[in-house]
Short mmCIF file of C-alpha atoms and ligand atoms in Angstrom, two decimals:
data_model
loop_
_atom_site.label_atom_id
_atom_site.label_comp_id
_atom_site.label_asym_id
_atom_site.label_seq_id
_atom_site.Cartn_x
_atom_site.Cartn_y
_atom_site.Cartn_z
CA MET A 1 -9.96 189.34 117.68
CA GLU A 2 -8.60 191.91 120.21
CA SER A 3 -5.29 192.76 118.97
CA GLU A 4 -5.98 196.44 120.35
CA GLN A 5 -6.03 194.56 123.95
CA LYS A 6 -3.15 195.83 125.71
CA ILE A 7 -0.60 192.70 126.37
CA PRO A 8 1.74 192.91 129.44
CA HIS A 9 5.53 193.05 128.41
CA ALA A 10 6.55 189.57 129.82
CA THR A 11 3.84 188.00 127.49
CA ALA A 12 4.97 190.09 123.97
CA LYS A 13 8.26 189.16 124.91
CA ARG A 14 7.34 185.45 124.38
CA LEU A 15 5.62 185.89 121.41
CA PRO A 16 8.00 185.56 118.68
CA LEU A 17 8.58 182.21 120.61
CA TYR A 18 4.95 181.00 120.26
CA TYR A 19 4.84 181.81 116.42
CA ARG A 20 7.57 180.31 115.50
CA PHE A 21 6.58 177.25 116.99
CA LEU A 22 3.09 177.60 115.93
CA GLN A 23 4.45 178.08 112.58
CA ASN A 24 6.13 174.59 112.58
CA LEU A 25 3.06 173.14 113.95
CA TYR A 26 0.60 175.11 111.00
CA SER A 27 3.01 173.76 108.21
CA SER A 28 3.11 170.23 109.46
CA GLY A 29 -0.73 170.17 109.01
CA LYS A 30 -1.43 170.45 113.00
CA LEU A 31 -4.91 172.24 113.54
CA ARG A 32 -4.57 172.11 117.34
CA VAL A 33 -2.14 172.10 120.32
CA SER A 34 -2.76 171.82 123.93
CA SER A 35 -0.83 174.07 126.78
CA ALA A 36 1.12 171.24 127.64
CA GLU A 37 2.34 170.43 123.98
CA LEU A 38 3.20 174.29 123.45
CA SER A 39 4.93 174.48 127.11
CA GLU A 40 6.95 171.34 126.31
CA ALA A 41 8.10 172.84 123.09
CA VAL A 42 8.91 176.37 124.16
CA LYS A 43 10.44 175.66 127.45
CA VAL A 44 7.64 177.80 129.29
CA ASP A 45 5.33 176.16 131.92
CA SER A 46 1.60 175.73 131.15
CA ALA A 47 0.09 178.28 133.46
CA THR A 48 2.11 180.87 131.88
CA ILE A 49 1.04 180.22 128.62
CA ARG A 50 -2.72 179.63 129.93
CA ARG A 51 -2.17 183.17 131.24
CA ASP A 52 -0.65 184.53 128.14
CA PHE A 53 -3.48 183.11 125.71
CA SER A 54 -5.97 184.75 127.29
CA TYR A 55 -4.90 188.07 126.53
CA PHE A 56 -5.38 187.16 123.02
CA GLY A 57 -8.59 185.78 123.50
CA ALA A 58 -8.01 182.61 123.27
CA LEU A 59 -9.30 180.11 125.63
CA GLY A 60 -8.31 176.91 125.44
CA LYS A 61 -11.46 174.45 125.56
CA LYS A 62 -10.34 171.65 128.34
CA GLY A 63 -9.75 168.29 125.93
CA TYR A 64 -9.47 170.12 122.91
CA GLY A 65 -6.30 172.88 122.99
CA TYR A 66 -5.86 176.02 121.14
CA ASN A 67 -6.95 176.39 117.61
CA VAL A 68 -3.42 176.69 115.91
CA GLU A 69 -5.03 179.10 112.53
CA TYR A 70 -6.22 181.14 114.78
CA LEU A 71 -3.14 181.78 117.42
CA LEU A 72 -1.03 182.01 114.07
CA ARG A 73 -3.48 184.87 112.96
CA PHE A 74 -3.66 186.71 115.90
CA PHE A 75 0.36 186.80 116.64
CA ARG A 76 0.90 187.92 112.77
CA GLU A 77 -0.90 190.92 113.30
CA THR A 78 0.36 191.80 116.75
CA LEU A 79 3.77 191.09 115.43
CA ASP A 80 3.03 193.02 112.49
CA GLN A 81 4.54 189.96 110.87
CA GLY A 82 2.90 190.79 107.23
CA GLU A 83 5.70 193.44 107.16
CA VAL A 84 9.89 193.47 107.19
CA THR A 85 10.93 195.91 109.76
CA ARG A 86 14.01 197.47 108.83
CA VAL A 87 16.76 197.71 110.78
CA SER A 88 20.58 198.97 111.13
CA LEU A 89 23.37 197.94 112.97
CA ILE A 90 26.11 200.23 114.39
CA GLY A 91 29.64 198.79 115.06
CA VAL A 92 30.86 196.33 112.58
CA GLY A 93 33.72 194.84 115.12
CA ASN A 94 33.63 191.35 115.61
CA LEU A 95 29.93 190.88 117.55
CA GLY A 96 28.67 193.64 114.96
CA THR A 97 29.36 191.43 111.85
CA ALA A 98 28.81 187.75 113.43
CA PHE A 99 24.62 189.52 113.04
CA LEU A 100 25.44 190.94 109.87
CA ASN A 101 26.39 187.23 108.56
CA TYR A 102 23.37 185.49 110.84
CA ASN A 103 20.45 188.72 110.31
CA PHE A 104 17.46 188.21 111.08
CA ILE A 105 15.08 187.21 108.27
CA LYS A 106 14.90 183.38 109.26
CA ASN A 107 13.14 183.93 112.65
CA ASN A 108 11.11 186.53 112.07
CA ASN A 109 10.85 189.63 109.28
CA THR A 110 13.21 191.90 110.54
CA LYS A 111 16.13 192.59 108.37
CA ILE A 112 19.31 194.15 109.18
CA GLU A 113 19.13 196.96 105.61
CA MET A 114 22.45 199.19 106.95
CA ALA A 115 25.42 199.28 109.05
CA PHE A 116 27.72 202.16 110.16
CA ASP A 117 31.09 202.49 111.23
CA SER A 118 33.69 204.85 111.94
CA ASN A 119 37.29 202.99 110.62
CA THR A 120 37.62 203.55 107.27
CA GLU A 121 38.60 200.08 106.30
CA LYS A 122 35.07 199.25 106.99
CA ILE A 123 33.55 201.60 104.98
CA GLY A 124 32.36 200.83 101.57
CA THR A 125 32.19 197.09 102.27
CA GLU A 126 29.44 194.72 102.16
CA ILE A 127 29.07 191.87 104.56
CA SER A 128 26.50 189.29 103.50
CA GLY A 129 25.59 191.99 101.35
CA VAL A 130 24.98 194.40 104.02
CA PRO A 131 26.62 197.95 102.91
CA VAL A 132 28.75 199.44 105.34
CA TYR A 133 28.40 203.43 105.80
CA HIS A 134 30.79 205.87 107.33
CA ILE A 135 28.49 206.99 110.68
CA ASP A 136 28.60 210.69 109.29
CA GLU A 137 26.07 209.24 107.13
CA LEU A 138 23.73 208.04 109.42
CA SER A 139 20.87 210.01 108.01
CA ARG A 140 20.44 207.31 105.59
CA MET A 141 18.74 205.72 108.09
CA ARG A 142 15.92 208.35 108.34
CA GLU A 143 16.20 208.65 104.38
CA ASN A 144 15.14 204.83 104.40
CA ASP A 145 12.73 204.51 106.67
CA VAL A 146 15.12 202.67 109.39
CA SER A 147 14.37 203.76 112.73
CA VAL A 148 15.60 200.49 114.41
CA ALA A 149 19.40 200.00 115.12
CA ILE A 150 21.35 197.20 116.78
CA LEU A 151 24.16 199.31 119.11
CA THR A 152 28.02 196.87 119.20
CA VAL A 153 30.16 199.84 119.17
CA PRO A 154 32.64 200.08 122.08
CA ALA A 155 30.31 200.94 125.69
CA THR A 156 33.16 203.99 125.75
CA VAL A 157 31.25 205.61 122.67
CA ALA A 158 27.61 204.00 122.81
CA GLN A 159 26.22 207.54 124.46
CA THR A 160 27.81 209.45 122.04
CA VAL A 161 26.38 207.06 119.03
CA THR A 162 23.06 206.89 120.66
CA ASP A 163 22.81 210.90 120.50
CA ARG A 164 23.92 211.17 117.17
CA LEU A 165 21.22 208.51 116.53
CA ILE A 166 18.44 210.70 118.26
CA GLU A 167 19.57 213.84 116.22
CA GLU A 168 20.50 212.45 113.22
CA ALA A 169 19.10 209.21 112.35
CA GLY A 170 15.33 209.24 114.06
CA ILE A 171 15.76 206.73 116.16
CA ARG A 172 12.74 204.86 117.84
CA GLY A 173 14.32 201.81 118.91
CA ILE A 174 18.13 200.54 119.95
CA LEU A 175 18.82 197.16 120.79
CA ASN A 176 21.79 198.09 122.67
CA PHE A 177 24.22 195.12 123.28
CA THR A 178 27.17 197.23 124.77
CA PRO A 179 27.71 197.31 128.66
CA ALA A 180 26.76 200.94 128.44
CA ARG A 181 23.52 201.97 130.30
CA LEU A 182 22.15 204.56 127.58
CA ASN A 183 20.22 207.83 128.60
CA THR A 184 17.71 208.47 126.13
CA PRO A 185 14.23 210.57 125.89
CA PRO A 186 10.96 208.48 126.73
CA HIS A 187 9.79 208.31 123.05
CA ILE A 188 12.99 205.96 122.13
CA ARG A 189 12.76 202.87 123.71
CA VAL A 190 15.89 200.70 124.45
CA HIS A 191 16.09 196.88 125.18
CA HIS A 192 19.23 196.04 126.87
CA ILE A 193 21.70 193.01 126.29
CA ASP A 194 24.80 192.49 128.20
CA LEU A 195 26.00 189.30 127.19
CA SER A 196 28.43 189.21 130.22
CA VAL A 197 26.20 189.94 133.00
CA GLU A 198 23.52 187.24 131.57
CA LEU A 199 26.58 184.75 131.06
CA GLN A 200 27.40 185.47 134.77
CA ALA A 201 24.13 185.47 136.04
CA LEU A 202 23.81 182.11 134.70
CA VAL A 203 26.95 180.31 136.11
CA TYR A 204 25.65 182.19 139.32
CA PHE A 205 22.31 180.18 138.98
CA LEU A 206 24.01 176.91 138.28
CA LYS A 207 26.06 177.27 141.27
CA THR A 208 23.24 177.97 144.01
CA TYR A 209 20.95 176.33 142.47
CA PRO A 210 22.86 173.24 140.85
CA MET A 211 19.70 170.94 140.98
CA GLU A 212 16.79 173.25 139.60
CA GLY A 213 15.60 174.14 136.27
CA GLY A 214 13.54 176.78 134.74
CA ASP A 215 13.95 180.06 132.82
CA SER A 216 14.06 183.30 133.55
P1 ATP B 301 37.40 195.20 115.39
O1 ATP B 301 38.36 194.18 116.55
O2 ATP B 301 36.81 194.44 114.38
O3 ATP B 301 37.99 195.97 116.33
P2 ATP B 301 35.80 194.37 118.09
O4 ATP B 301 34.33 193.89 118.54
O5 ATP B 301 36.81 193.49 118.89
O6 ATP B 301 36.00 194.08 116.92
P3 ATP B 301 35.33 197.32 118.66
O7 ATP B 301 36.43 198.20 119.54
O8 ATP B 301 34.14 196.92 120.14
O9 ATP B 301 35.67 196.46 118.22
O10 ATP B 301 34.48 197.86 118.28
C1 ATP B 301 33.53 197.53 117.24
C2 ATP B 301 33.18 198.39 116.35
O11 ATP B 301 32.87 199.72 116.78
C3 ATP B 301 34.59 198.31 115.43
O12 ATP B 301 34.34 197.85 114.19
C4 ATP B 301 34.70 199.84 115.75
O13 ATP B 301 35.41 200.57 114.41
C5 ATP B 301 33.51 200.69 115.55
N1 ATP B 301 33.02 201.97 116.27
C6 ATP B 301 34.20 202.35 117.63
N2 ATP B 301 34.01 203.57 117.44
C7 ATP B 301 33.15 203.77 116.87
C8 ATP B 301 32.17 205.15 116.11
N3 ATP B 301 32.24 205.92 117.68
N4 ATP B 301 31.03 205.08 115.90
C9 ATP B 301 30.78 204.01 114.74
N5 ATP B 301 31.48 203.15 115.17
C10 ATP B 301 32.56 202.81 116.00
#
């Protein structure tokens, strides 16, 4: 198993999707799966699936498919599913509260452990068991080995809060839900999810290519 091999980013992003589906297959007792079956279930075309899986050293045999157990083991190692990644949430507004209520433990092994806000009315409360601390207490992240944050503050303060996360929390990764583009040093990884841009893009595609499906 070559988990050391570099996997392209686009492939890596599909891993959790594959992983979840294979887990379901495995628990229902299925030992192998074809790329066509996978394709149907996760809505990724089968050529892409075959290419992705070739990076994992899993070469499906014609008429046999892929070995579910092998793939699961590989994914577990690659995604570090054995270990829970502790995450914090910054900005307990409407969107932030929704994330706290949802939490992510059901999907993969990430868990929001703590939240931060500047609004004194929210400090000291708990949402779905997650304590809300004052933003001045960001050092709690470093102390508790939490190095990933979900950012749901207003766009106007996103950069200032990011700078503080770098200085005070020792952050390594940020999932940015604000519309702001963040400036960070190269060792910090930022993934940007701008919900209104995504929605606009979807509507644009529906209007421009009304007859086509697809996933991007
Ligand atoms: P709400 O109605 O609860 O304010 P919202 O999602 O409309 O929700 P936003 O103005 O987007 O509110 O702010 C999101 C959250 O970010 C709020 O809880 C706010 O108190 C918090 N917040 C604002 N500025 C900061 C900051 N500098 N540091 C930390 N949290 C902040």
